[in-house]
Amino acid sequence: MDAELNGMPAGLSAVEVRERLDRDGWNELPSSKKRSWVAMLIDVVREPMFLMLIACGLIYLLLGSMEDALMLLGFVVVMIFIAVVQENRTERALETLRDLTSPRALVIREGRQQRIAGREVVRDDIILLAEGDRVPADAVLLFSSGLSTDESLLTGESFAVSKRSRPDDAGPVPSGDEAERSSVYSGTLVVKGRGMARVLETGLRTRIGMISAALHGLEPEEGLLQKQMRRIVQTISIYSVVLCVIVAVAYSLTRHDWLNGLLAGLTLAMATLPEEFPMVLLIFLAIGAWRISRHNVLTRRLTAIETLGAATVLCVDKTGTLTENRMSVRKIHAGGGFYDLDGHEAGLPEAVHETVEYSILASPPDPFDPMEKAMRELGERALANTEHLYRDWELLKEYQLSEHLLAMSHVWRSKTGNQMVIAAKGAPEAIFDLYHFSPEQLASLQAAVEQLASDGMRVIGVAKAPFGKSPLPEEQHDYDFTFVGLLGLEDPVRNGVPEALKECRDAGMRMIMITGDYPATARRIGEQIGLPETEQLISGTELEGMDERQLDERIASTSIFARVQPGQKLRIVQALKKRNEVVAMTGDGVNDAPALKAAHIGIAMGARGTDVAREAASLVLVDDHFDSIVQAVRMGRRIYDNL
């Protein structure tokens, strides 16, 4: 379809596209230089433990002990094969990341819509987005209609983010929450609505590209036991060589037989070399990996097991690990009062029933959004035996969210066709705008909103309006709305988390919660799980303004980091490592991959985690449960003590 006929911009010309491709390059992440099997084999064999085993095998051959030599070298081959396979698995993280940045894209060029490969998108391209599309590049919205995107791979938060457009001539996107609302990012998914955007950054200059650059420059941390074994092997090997020389020289000087003196020295040196150490280490770690797998933890790197036992700090993401990763209606404000549900839906007053009723009517019949699902689930529990559920009503019209009014409305007709009911829900300020409260009423409701928000809840306003049989108006403002109530929603804490956290503290391991959520929400969750010093909180904005010395001073007494941006998790991990802490880090999104790789132990979520996070991590949680981490730490400490 001709773009200009629909009032859309004409887009770039073929000449402009070529100029930008020459200047900026393709819209893709650079292919990581994949190491060959030979290169990985050389890296593994250079380890002192393997060098010692190979040297022992060769000495057995020189001494004529063919059977001992073949047995020892056979073990070496098996161990090297296992190590190379593990190394090869870690090479896939960057390749997996590249797969996220190569979607197809619908662009407007030379006045026409064109479907092109994502790598061909350039700066200033006009892209069209619809539900189910993956965003091909970082862009600013020029037009949007009810557009929401899933940015969990960048932020770690699983809830859809509503977007709104801003003028094309606004220039580069500044920082801040308002700017985030008008920006879409490469690799994220459109879950609702449609929009048109102008591309600002491509390739490595996108947010996902910056994460790729950080991931590319990191090397996995060497395990504590590896370092200790390296020192032991080097020390004993030096003593063995010295002993071999002393015996050979003494034998030769006293018996005047240099050949037998050398053989005697080699024999004694062989007796002192701990060639069993590497084999014992591998067997213990393999058994340990099998044992912790029974606690829903899969091991990707064997050395992480012993390091897990030595962990002193556990950095945990909030959503899905400490919480259930689902929304639940916790409080309702209706009829001038607050009602705490908390599993006690029975016996609620009529005003609360009405709030739940109209929140369901203002939602799709088969909701996808987590908050809308929570409203429907509450209705099924609280209104099951009442007249407040209307399964046979007909949906006549939908008014979607817009950048001017963050509220949506549904027009329903009863089965008999005698009446029409309009239900609206949305941001409290939008619902207040629909009803036009007096200053006194507005002040009272604003106080109620602030009270719910201070408890870390997401607040949704609900309103209703009757309507006759005349043609339906085009705008929501044309209805005569009546305010119904406020819903406070939260992501509930998982069962068993407070007990598991207490067990961590009793074992001398400190826990730090890192989340992209707001400080009030993070502080409330911290209080619920029994996290100490919840007042000592650092926000992402504060962290950005700190130098290394200030962060080093604050991090020792801080248990919560809130509104953390991509890249800041890596900085937190590195600051802890500078304090000689052994750091375990959990994560699930693409933005977590650099921190997972930099930590001594990276723990990825198996159920909801991205492939990039799993490839960068050392351990994978099958059930995403915090208690599984505690069980794995307990097992790791037992294995480390046995070793």
XYZ file of C-alpha atoms in Angstrom:
643
model
C 0.000 0.000 0.000
C 1.247 3.489 -0.813
C 2.474 5.026 2.434
C 1.719 8.610 1.492
C -1.930 7.797 0.804
C -2.259 6.862 4.481
C -0.672 10.066 5.748
C 2.598 8.300 6.513
C 6.073 9.725 5.807
C 7.728 8.644 2.577
C 10.750 7.186 4.353
C 14.311 6.928 3.057
C 15.365 6.627 -0.555
C 17.626 3.849 -1.865
C 20.551 6.297 -2.032
C 20.068 7.374 1.605
C 19.889 3.734 2.705
C 23.213 2.943 0.975
C 24.862 5.996 2.554
C 23.799 4.927 6.045
C 24.851 1.328 5.479
C 28.299 2.539 4.374
C 28.542 4.837 7.405
C 27.024 2.680 10.177
C 27.278 -0.889 8.876
C 24.675 -3.649 9.049
C 22.106 -3.746 11.839
C 23.537 -6.845 13.523
C 25.875 -7.819 16.296
C 29.375 -8.763 15.126
C 30.007 -12.464 14.912
C 32.191 -13.566 17.776
C 35.408 -15.234 16.692
C 34.509 -18.775 17.517
C 37.417 -20.776 18.887
C 38.239 -24.014 17.113
C 38.369 -27.368 18.876
C 42.146 -27.254 18.548
C 42.342 -23.861 20.302
C 40.082 -25.066 23.129
C 42.136 -28.278 23.411
C 45.361 -26.286 23.757
C 43.810 -24.043 26.433
C 42.656 -27.068 28.441
C 45.939 -28.977 28.148
C 47.887 -25.921 29.365
C 46.335 -26.356 32.823
C 49.019 -27.505 35.321
C 46.926 -30.500 36.415
C 46.715 -31.860 32.882
C 50.375 -31.073 32.167
C 51.319 -33.009 35.279
C 49.260 -36.036 34.232
C 50.702 -36.040 30.721
C 54.221 -35.708 32.118
C 53.594 -38.659 34.459
C 52.303 -40.767 31.579
C 55.356 -39.994 29.459
C 57.691 -40.824 32.338
C 55.947 -44.184 32.795
C 56.589 -44.825 29.108
C 60.284 -43.952 29.516
C 60.512 -46.284 32.492
C 58.903 -49.092 30.484
C 55.657 -49.256 32.515
C 53.402 -49.477 29.457
C 50.294 -50.611 31.363
C 50.505 -47.758 33.901
C 51.206 -45.228 31.146
C 48.214 -46.262 29.006
C 45.852 -46.263 31.998
C 46.966 -42.792 33.110
C 46.918 -41.286 29.615
C 43.486 -42.881 29.003
C 42.123 -41.009 32.036
C 43.734 -37.834 30.700
C 41.993 -38.197 27.317
C 38.577 -38.677 28.967
C 39.064 -35.688 31.263
C 40.264 -33.456 28.450
C 37.255 -34.480 26.324
C 34.821 -33.524 29.131
C 36.584 -30.182 29.665
C 36.546 -29.331 25.935
C 32.825 -30.161 25.654
C 32.099 -27.811 28.585
C 34.185 -25.055 26.964
C 32.341 -25.484 23.668
C 28.978 -24.956 25.377
C 30.019 -21.579 26.746
C 30.875 -20.401 23.216
C 27.199 -20.280 22.218
C 26.134 -17.267 24.343
C 27.019 -14.580 21.789
C 25.619 -16.601 18.902
C 22.301 -16.922 20.769
C 22.307 -13.162 21.391
C 22.752 -12.496 17.662
C 19.647 -14.570 16.881
C 17.493 -12.086 18.849
C 18.620 -9.143 16.729
C 17.806 -10.502 13.261
C 13.993 -10.346 12.901
C 12.193 -9.371 9.719
C 11.117 -5.728 9.612
C 8.332 -3.793 7.869
C 9.700 -0.384 6.787
C 8.562 2.555 4.689
C 11.011 3.455 1.932
C 10.415 5.627 -1.113
C 6.758 5.982 -0.125
C 6.002 2.255 -0.009
C 5.890 -0.442 2.666
C 8.645 -3.033 2.294
C 9.382 -6.230 4.235
C 13.159 -6.543 4.673
C 15.665 -8.500 6.755
C 16.337 -6.949 10.150
C 20.062 -6.568 9.373
C 19.168 -4.162 6.518
C 17.442 -1.616 8.792
C 19.363 1.691 8.985
C 19.197 4.856 11.077
C 16.217 7.113 10.259
C 14.267 4.223 8.724
C 10.520 4.370 9.412
C 9.410 1.003 10.829
C 5.855 -0.260 11.320
C 5.125 -2.391 14.383
C 2.195 -4.692 15.140
C 1.301 -7.279 17.760
C 3.717 -10.212 17.650
C 6.566 -8.296 15.947
C 10.071 -8.245 17.372
C 11.519 -4.713 17.269
C 14.507 -4.659 14.842
C 16.351 -1.589 16.235
C 16.210 1.115 18.912
C 13.629 3.668 17.781
C 11.384 6.532 18.901
C 7.608 6.237 18.389
C 5.971 8.678 15.971
C 2.534 7.093 16.291
C 1.072 4.450 18.611
C -2.315 2.906 19.267
C -2.491 0.903 22.497
C 1.114 -0.234 21.958
C 2.736 -2.351 24.695
C 6.061 -4.180 24.536
C 7.624 -6.998 26.522
C 11.056 -5.682 27.587
C 11.826 -8.502 30.039
C 14.983 -9.527 28.172
C 16.404 -6.049 28.874
C 14.877 -5.167 32.250
C 14.122 -8.516 33.867
C 10.553 -7.321 34.614
C 7.958 -9.558 32.965
C 5.121 -7.027 32.699
C 4.230 -5.368 29.414
C 5.297 -1.713 29.156
C 2.736 0.713 27.626
C 4.192 3.094 25.062
C 3.148 6.460 23.684
C 4.434 8.481 20.765
C 6.235 11.805 20.592
C 6.981 14.218 17.705
C 9.583 13.250 15.119
C 11.495 16.518 15.528
C 12.075 15.953 19.256
C 15.689 14.932 18.581
C 17.637 12.203 20.368
C 15.799 10.374 23.135
C 16.851 11.707 26.563
C 17.067 9.582 29.694
C 14.256 9.243 32.206
C 10.982 7.360 32.602
C 9.040 9.657 30.253
C 11.543 9.083 27.452
C 11.360 5.304 28.055
C 7.620 5.468 27.340
C 8.242 6.785 23.820
C 11.124 4.427 22.950
C 11.171 0.862 21.682
C 14.289 -1.291 21.803
C 15.904 -3.864 19.565
C 15.007 -7.459 20.433
C 11.891 -6.591 22.485
C 8.474 -7.988 21.561
C 5.262 -6.101 20.729
C 2.512 -7.786 22.781
C -0.356 -5.380 22.108
C -1.373 -2.609 19.708
C 0.477 -1.102 16.765
C 2.781 1.805 16.055
C 5.182 3.595 13.746
C 8.716 4.556 14.797
C 11.870 6.235 13.522
C 15.093 4.267 14.001
C 17.688 6.012 16.179
C 20.367 3.338 16.686
C 21.356 0.076 15.006
C 23.851 -2.727 15.603
C 26.279 -2.313 18.491
C 24.863 1.129 19.349
C 21.519 -0.356 20.465
C 20.926 -1.360 24.087
C 21.199 -5.029 23.248
C 24.358 -4.257 21.265
C 25.972 -2.605 24.296
C 25.160 -5.727 26.332
C 26.794 -7.830 23.619
C 29.949 -5.695 23.785
C 30.093 -6.089 27.575
C 29.567 -9.859 27.303
C 32.244 -10.195 24.629
C 34.919 -8.602 26.819
C 34.408 -10.803 29.891
C 36.198 -13.999 30.855
C 34.594 -16.565 33.203
C 35.960 -16.407 36.743
C 38.378 -19.188 37.732
C 37.087 -21.328 40.594
C 38.562 -21.164 44.089
C 39.390 -24.880 44.059
C 41.037 -24.509 40.652
C 43.346 -21.849 42.068
C 44.166 -23.986 45.111
C 44.817 -27.078 42.974
C 47.041 -25.052 40.670
C 49.151 -23.902 43.631
C 49.350 -27.424 45.102
C 50.359 -28.999 41.794
C 52.971 -26.331 41.093
C 54.436 -26.592 44.612
C 54.622 -30.403 44.668
C 55.966 -30.501 41.110
C 58.827 -28.137 42.078
C 59.663 -30.260 45.142
C 59.536 -33.430 43.001
C 61.952 -32.002 40.432
C 64.311 -30.809 43.159
C 64.133 -34.239 44.863
C 64.748 -35.978 41.534
C 67.894 -33.906 40.941
C 69.190 -34.466 44.507
C 68.674 -38.251 44.324
C 70.155 -38.499 40.818
C 73.251 -36.492 41.772
C 73.735 -38.328 45.111
C 73.305 -41.751 43.460
C 75.673 -40.855 40.650
C 78.376 -39.440 42.951
C 78.293 -42.387 45.374
C 77.914 -45.198 42.812
C 79.324 -43.553 39.675
C 76.293 -44.598 37.619
C 74.560 -41.574 36.074
C 71.897 -43.518 34.120
C 70.647 -45.513 37.100
C 70.943 -42.383 39.246
C 68.623 -40.515 36.849
C 66.157 -43.437 36.825
C 66.212 -43.607 40.624
C 65.510 -39.866 40.824
C 62.629 -40.133 38.348
C 61.148 -43.102 40.228
C 61.154 -41.223 43.525
C 59.712 -38.103 41.868
C 56.909 -40.186 40.344
C 56.075 -41.582 43.783
C 55.647 -38.063 45.191
C 53.617 -36.576 42.305
C 49.858 -36.405 43.149
C 48.599 -37.707 39.808
C 45.357 -38.822 41.488
C 44.335 -35.247 42.375
C 42.775 -34.287 39.008
C 40.872 -37.572 38.757
C 39.567 -37.326 42.332
C 38.523 -33.708 41.672
C 36.631 -34.627 38.487
C 34.849 -37.575 40.122
C 33.813 -35.537 43.178
C 32.473 -32.686 41.035
C 30.630 -35.057 38.656
C 28.933 -36.758 41.617
C 28.152 -33.328 43.061
C 26.525 -32.232 39.770
C 24.307 -35.323 39.871
C 23.349 -34.720 43.499
C 22.370 -31.054 43.095
C 20.405 -31.925 39.937
C 17.986 -33.704 42.303
C 17.346 -30.242 43.823
C 16.316 -28.790 40.417
C 19.735 -27.239 39.681
C 21.552 -28.172 36.471
C 25.334 -27.715 36.216
C 26.864 -26.249 33.072
C 30.399 -25.828 34.472
C 31.608 -28.380 37.019
C 33.945 -25.937 38.766
C 30.918 -23.841 39.821
C 29.878 -26.550 42.294
C 32.837 -26.119 44.630
C 32.743 -22.324 44.206
C 29.060 -22.345 45.180
C 30.053 -23.864 48.515
C 32.399 -20.934 49.149
C 29.879 -18.186 48.168
C 29.677 -15.271 50.613
C 27.197 -13.018 48.737
C 24.105 -14.017 46.775
C 22.710 -11.363 44.404
C 19.090 -12.245 43.562
C 16.606 -10.841 41.081
C 13.179 -10.124 42.606
C 10.697 -11.074 39.903
C 10.091 -14.805 39.586
C 12.827 -15.814 42.042
C 11.668 -14.193 45.275
C 8.163 -13.591 43.937
C 5.742 -15.772 41.970
C 6.030 -13.750 38.737
C 2.280 -13.212 38.549
C 0.059 -10.322 39.559
C -2.521 -10.634 42.336
C -5.104 -8.123 43.601
C -4.058 -7.424 47.192
C -6.134 -4.377 48.233
C -9.265 -2.605 47.020
C -10.344 0.952 47.847
C -14.089 1.334 47.406
C -16.929 3.073 49.223
C -14.456 5.226 51.139
C -12.608 2.308 52.772
C -9.681 -0.071 52.190
C -10.189 -3.841 51.996
C -7.205 -6.169 52.312
C -8.020 -9.348 50.382
C -5.043 -11.608 51.121
C -7.065 -14.746 50.395
C -10.194 -13.528 52.224
C -12.540 -12.745 49.318
C -15.646 -14.132 51.058
C -17.909 -11.670 52.852
C -16.695 -8.553 51.029
C -19.139 -5.614 50.804
C -21.141 -4.782 47.694
C -18.873 -1.836 46.801
C -15.901 -4.210 46.459
C -17.938 -6.635 44.334
C -18.824 -3.781 41.999
C -15.164 -2.739 41.640
C -14.148 -6.282 40.714
C -17.144 -6.611 38.379
C -16.323 -3.503 36.329
C -12.588 -4.208 36.252
C -13.423 -7.518 34.528
C -15.855 -5.846 32.114
C -13.121 -3.329 31.189
C -10.732 -6.204 30.326
C -10.676 -8.541 27.294
C -12.735 -11.738 27.667
C -9.539 -13.812 27.275
C -6.893 -11.557 28.870
C -3.155 -11.747 28.127
C -1.957 -8.925 30.379
C -0.927 -10.215 33.879
C -2.956 -7.519 35.676
C -6.097 -8.305 33.684
C -5.598 -12.002 34.415
C -5.387 -11.197 38.133
C -8.688 -9.273 37.977
C -10.451 -12.146 36.231
C -9.036 -14.722 38.687
C -10.271 -12.623 41.611
C -13.704 -12.379 39.986
C -13.893 -16.148 39.544
C -13.171 -16.587 43.262
C -15.110 -13.690 44.788
C -18.100 -13.403 42.431
C -18.677 -17.047 41.488
C -22.063 -17.277 43.228
C -23.250 -13.717 42.673
C -25.020 -11.777 39.926
C -21.856 -9.741 39.146
C -20.449 -12.013 36.404
C -21.919 -11.573 32.913
C -20.663 -14.418 30.743
C -23.434 -14.014 28.146
C -23.116 -10.266 27.482
C -22.048 -9.008 24.049
C -18.994 -6.741 23.576
C -20.014 -3.919 21.196
C -17.050 -1.550 21.175
C -13.539 -1.127 22.617
C -11.832 2.183 23.376
C -8.078 1.526 23.528
C -5.404 3.264 25.590
C -3.972 6.349 23.932
C -1.103 8.712 24.643
C -3.649 11.357 25.657
C -5.729 9.131 27.954
C -4.194 6.124 29.753
C -7.547 4.386 30.176
C -9.508 1.819 28.178
C -13.264 1.249 28.026
C -15.546 -1.563 26.857
C -19.185 -1.169 25.830
C -21.334 -4.207 26.686
C -24.921 -5.093 25.807
C -26.960 -7.396 28.036
C -28.385 -10.640 26.697
C -31.869 -9.157 26.530
C -30.583 -6.068 24.727
C -32.418 -3.747 27.115
C -29.335 -1.909 28.400
C -25.753 -1.022 27.587
C -23.008 -0.702 30.206
C -19.629 0.991 29.781
C -16.742 -0.165 31.996
C -13.438 1.731 32.149
C -10.098 1.055 33.843
C -6.663 2.594 33.665
C -4.196 4.867 35.404
C -5.896 6.563 38.390
C -5.262 10.047 37.007
C -6.958 9.061 33.717
C -10.014 7.661 35.523
C -10.189 10.805 37.683
C -10.109 12.874 34.495
C -13.076 10.951 33.067
C -15.253 11.703 36.116
C -14.167 15.320 36.824
C -14.003 15.246 40.632
C -14.226 18.262 42.907
C -10.888 19.362 44.459
C -11.884 17.851 47.834
C -12.833 14.477 46.301
C -9.701 14.452 44.172
C -7.443 15.132 47.174
C -9.036 12.251 49.096
C -8.602 9.807 46.198
C -5.028 10.960 45.530
C -4.219 10.153 49.148
C -5.707 6.661 48.652
C -3.583 6.158 45.513
C -0.436 7.274 47.334
C -1.177 4.905 50.211
C -1.486 1.931 47.842
C 1.603 2.985 45.865
C 3.655 3.430 49.049
C 2.946 -0.243 49.794
C 4.652 -1.096 46.495
C 1.446 -1.841 44.602
C 0.436 -1.037 41.059
C -2.770 1.009 41.215
C -5.624 0.729 38.707
C -8.733 2.938 38.750
C -12.199 1.638 37.727
C -15.253 3.557 36.504
C -18.675 2.815 34.958
C -21.291 4.551 32.836
C -24.810 3.664 31.562
C -25.806 4.387 27.974
C -28.942 4.352 25.816
C -29.466 2.933 22.345
C -28.261 5.988 20.384
C -25.069 5.697 18.234
C -21.969 5.200 20.337
C -19.685 8.237 20.659
C -16.113 8.278 19.332
C -14.427 9.441 22.559
C -14.458 8.044 26.103
C -14.956 11.577 27.467
C -18.426 11.662 25.894
C -19.786 9.202 28.481
C -21.097 10.205 31.897
C -18.751 8.109 34.062
C -19.141 7.318 37.764
C -16.086 6.395 39.832
C -16.217 2.831 41.241
C -12.943 2.074 43.053
C -9.203 1.448 43.064
C -7.369 -1.872 42.760
C -3.920 -2.426 44.311
C -1.989 -5.256 42.595
C 1.303 -6.875 43.536
C 3.517 -9.838 42.678
C 3.231 -12.037 45.816
C 6.281 -13.488 47.565
C 6.930 -17.201 46.959
C 6.237 -19.615 49.789
C 9.367 -20.617 51.665
C 11.484 -17.600 50.675
C 11.646 -15.988 54.179
C 12.724 -19.312 55.699
C 15.340 -19.881 52.990
C 16.700 -16.365 53.483
C 17.032 -16.959 57.234
C 18.952 -20.142 56.474
C 21.336 -18.127 54.258
C 21.982 -15.628 57.050
C 22.522 -18.391 59.600
C 25.099 -19.919 57.249
C 26.969 -16.588 57.062
C 25.925 -15.755 53.482
C 24.619 -12.279 52.721
C 21.800 -11.674 50.232
C 21.356 -8.608 48.010
C 18.133 -8.024 46.039
C 18.604 -6.363 42.646
C 15.493 -5.336 40.730
C 14.282 -3.024 37.991
C 11.150 -2.233 40.008
C 10.459 0.952 41.980
C 12.092 1.524 45.397
C 8.774 1.349 47.307
C 7.955 -2.024 45.757
C 11.473 -3.353 46.372
C 11.457 -2.153 49.990
C 8.077 -3.786 50.653
C 9.248 -7.135 49.232
C 12.434 -6.850 51.309
C 10.380 -6.373 54.473
C 8.114 -9.312 53.618
C 11.009 -11.750 53.156
C 12.940 -10.476 56.204
C 15.793 -8.779 54.358
C 17.840 -6.716 56.850
C 18.427 -2.970 56.525
C 15.724 -2.380 53.899
C 16.101 1.373 54.427
C 19.655 1.152 53.088
C 18.561 1.210 49.448
C 20.436 2.405 46.361
C 18.485 3.339 43.217
C 19.841 3.068 39.697
C 19.998 6.868 39.462
C 22.068 7.090 42.677
C 24.352 4.305 41.473
C 24.987 6.130 38.215
C 26.216 9.191 40.136
C 28.561 7.261 42.465
C 32.278 6.837 41.945
C 34.046 3.564 42.837
C 35.012 4.730 46.352
C 31.446 5.784 47.243
C 30.030 2.513 45.930
C 32.611 0.529 47.910
C 31.548 2.325 51.099
C 27.788 1.938 50.525
C 27.683 -1.610 49.178
C 28.879 -3.104 52.468
C 25.610 -2.073 54.191
C 23.147 -2.136 51.270
C 20.749 -5.034 50.750
C 18.518 -3.597 47.981
C 19.276 -2.065 44.580
C 16.109 -0.744 42.837
C 15.392 0.674 39.345
C 18.674 -0.850 38.183
C 19.496 -0.253 34.521
C 21.253 -2.647 32.084
C 24.978 -2.662 32.794
C 24.635 -1.628 36.437
C 24.298 -5.237 37.605
C 27.756 -5.893 36.207
C 29.119 -2.930 38.137
C 27.570 -4.242 41.379
C 29.148 -7.673 40.859
C 32.554 -6.160 40.131
C 32.342 -3.921 43.232
C 31.604 -6.955 45.420
C 34.485 -8.905 43.889
C 36.848 -6.037 44.711
C 35.883 -6.546 48.348
C 37.068 -10.171 48.011
C 33.531 -11.522 48.180
C 32.697 -14.805 46.407
C 29.655 -13.702 44.385
C 26.724 -15.803 43.188
C 24.384 -13.960 40.821
C 20.938 -14.939 39.513
C 19.392 -13.609 36.314
C 17.053 -14.378 33.440
C 17.253 -11.580 30.854
C 19.745 -10.636 28.185
C 20.771 -7.687 30.363
C 21.814 -10.142 33.088
C 24.249 -12.087 30.871
C 27.373 -9.911 31.493
C 26.841 -10.011 35.284
C 26.196 -13.776 35.167
C 29.424 -14.314 33.264
C 31.451 -11.971 35.512
C 30.215 -13.460 38.802
C 32.041 -16.364 40.412
C 28.809 -18.345 40.042
C 26.193 -17.308 37.476
C 22.744 -18.849 38.096
C 20.226 -18.590 35.248
C 16.482 -19.198 35.409
C 15.464 -22.321 33.490
C 11.703 -21.758 33.208
C 11.527 -18.098 32.169
C 15.183 -17.272 31.411
C 16.466 -16.330 27.967
C 18.857 -18.588 26.058
C 21.532 -15.892 26.346
C 21.360 -15.902 30.155
C 21.465 -19.705 30.311
C 24.478 -19.894 27.998
C 26.382 -17.294 30.066
C 25.611 -18.948 33.427
C 27.331 -21.750 35.337
C 24.167 -23.192 36.887
C 20.537 -23.301 35.697
C 17.515 -23.422 38.046
C 14.874 -25.754 36.634
C 12.033 -24.380 38.808
C 13.261 -20.749 39.229
C 12.786 -21.110 43.010
C 15.002 -19.346 45.552
C 14.890 -22.367 47.844
C 16.620 -24.437 45.131
C 19.579 -22.037 45.269
C 19.846 -22.483 49.040
C 19.744 -26.278 48.659
C 22.497 -26.076 46.015
C 24.674 -23.885 48.265
C 24.243 -26.346 51.131
C 25.268 -29.214 48.820
C 28.183 -27.208 47.427
C 29.528 -26.573 50.934
C 29.339 -30.267 51.744
C 31.231 -31.158 48.538
C 33.861 -28.487 49.213
C 34.373 -29.757 52.782
C 34.750 -33.328 51.499
C 37.342 -32.240 48.966
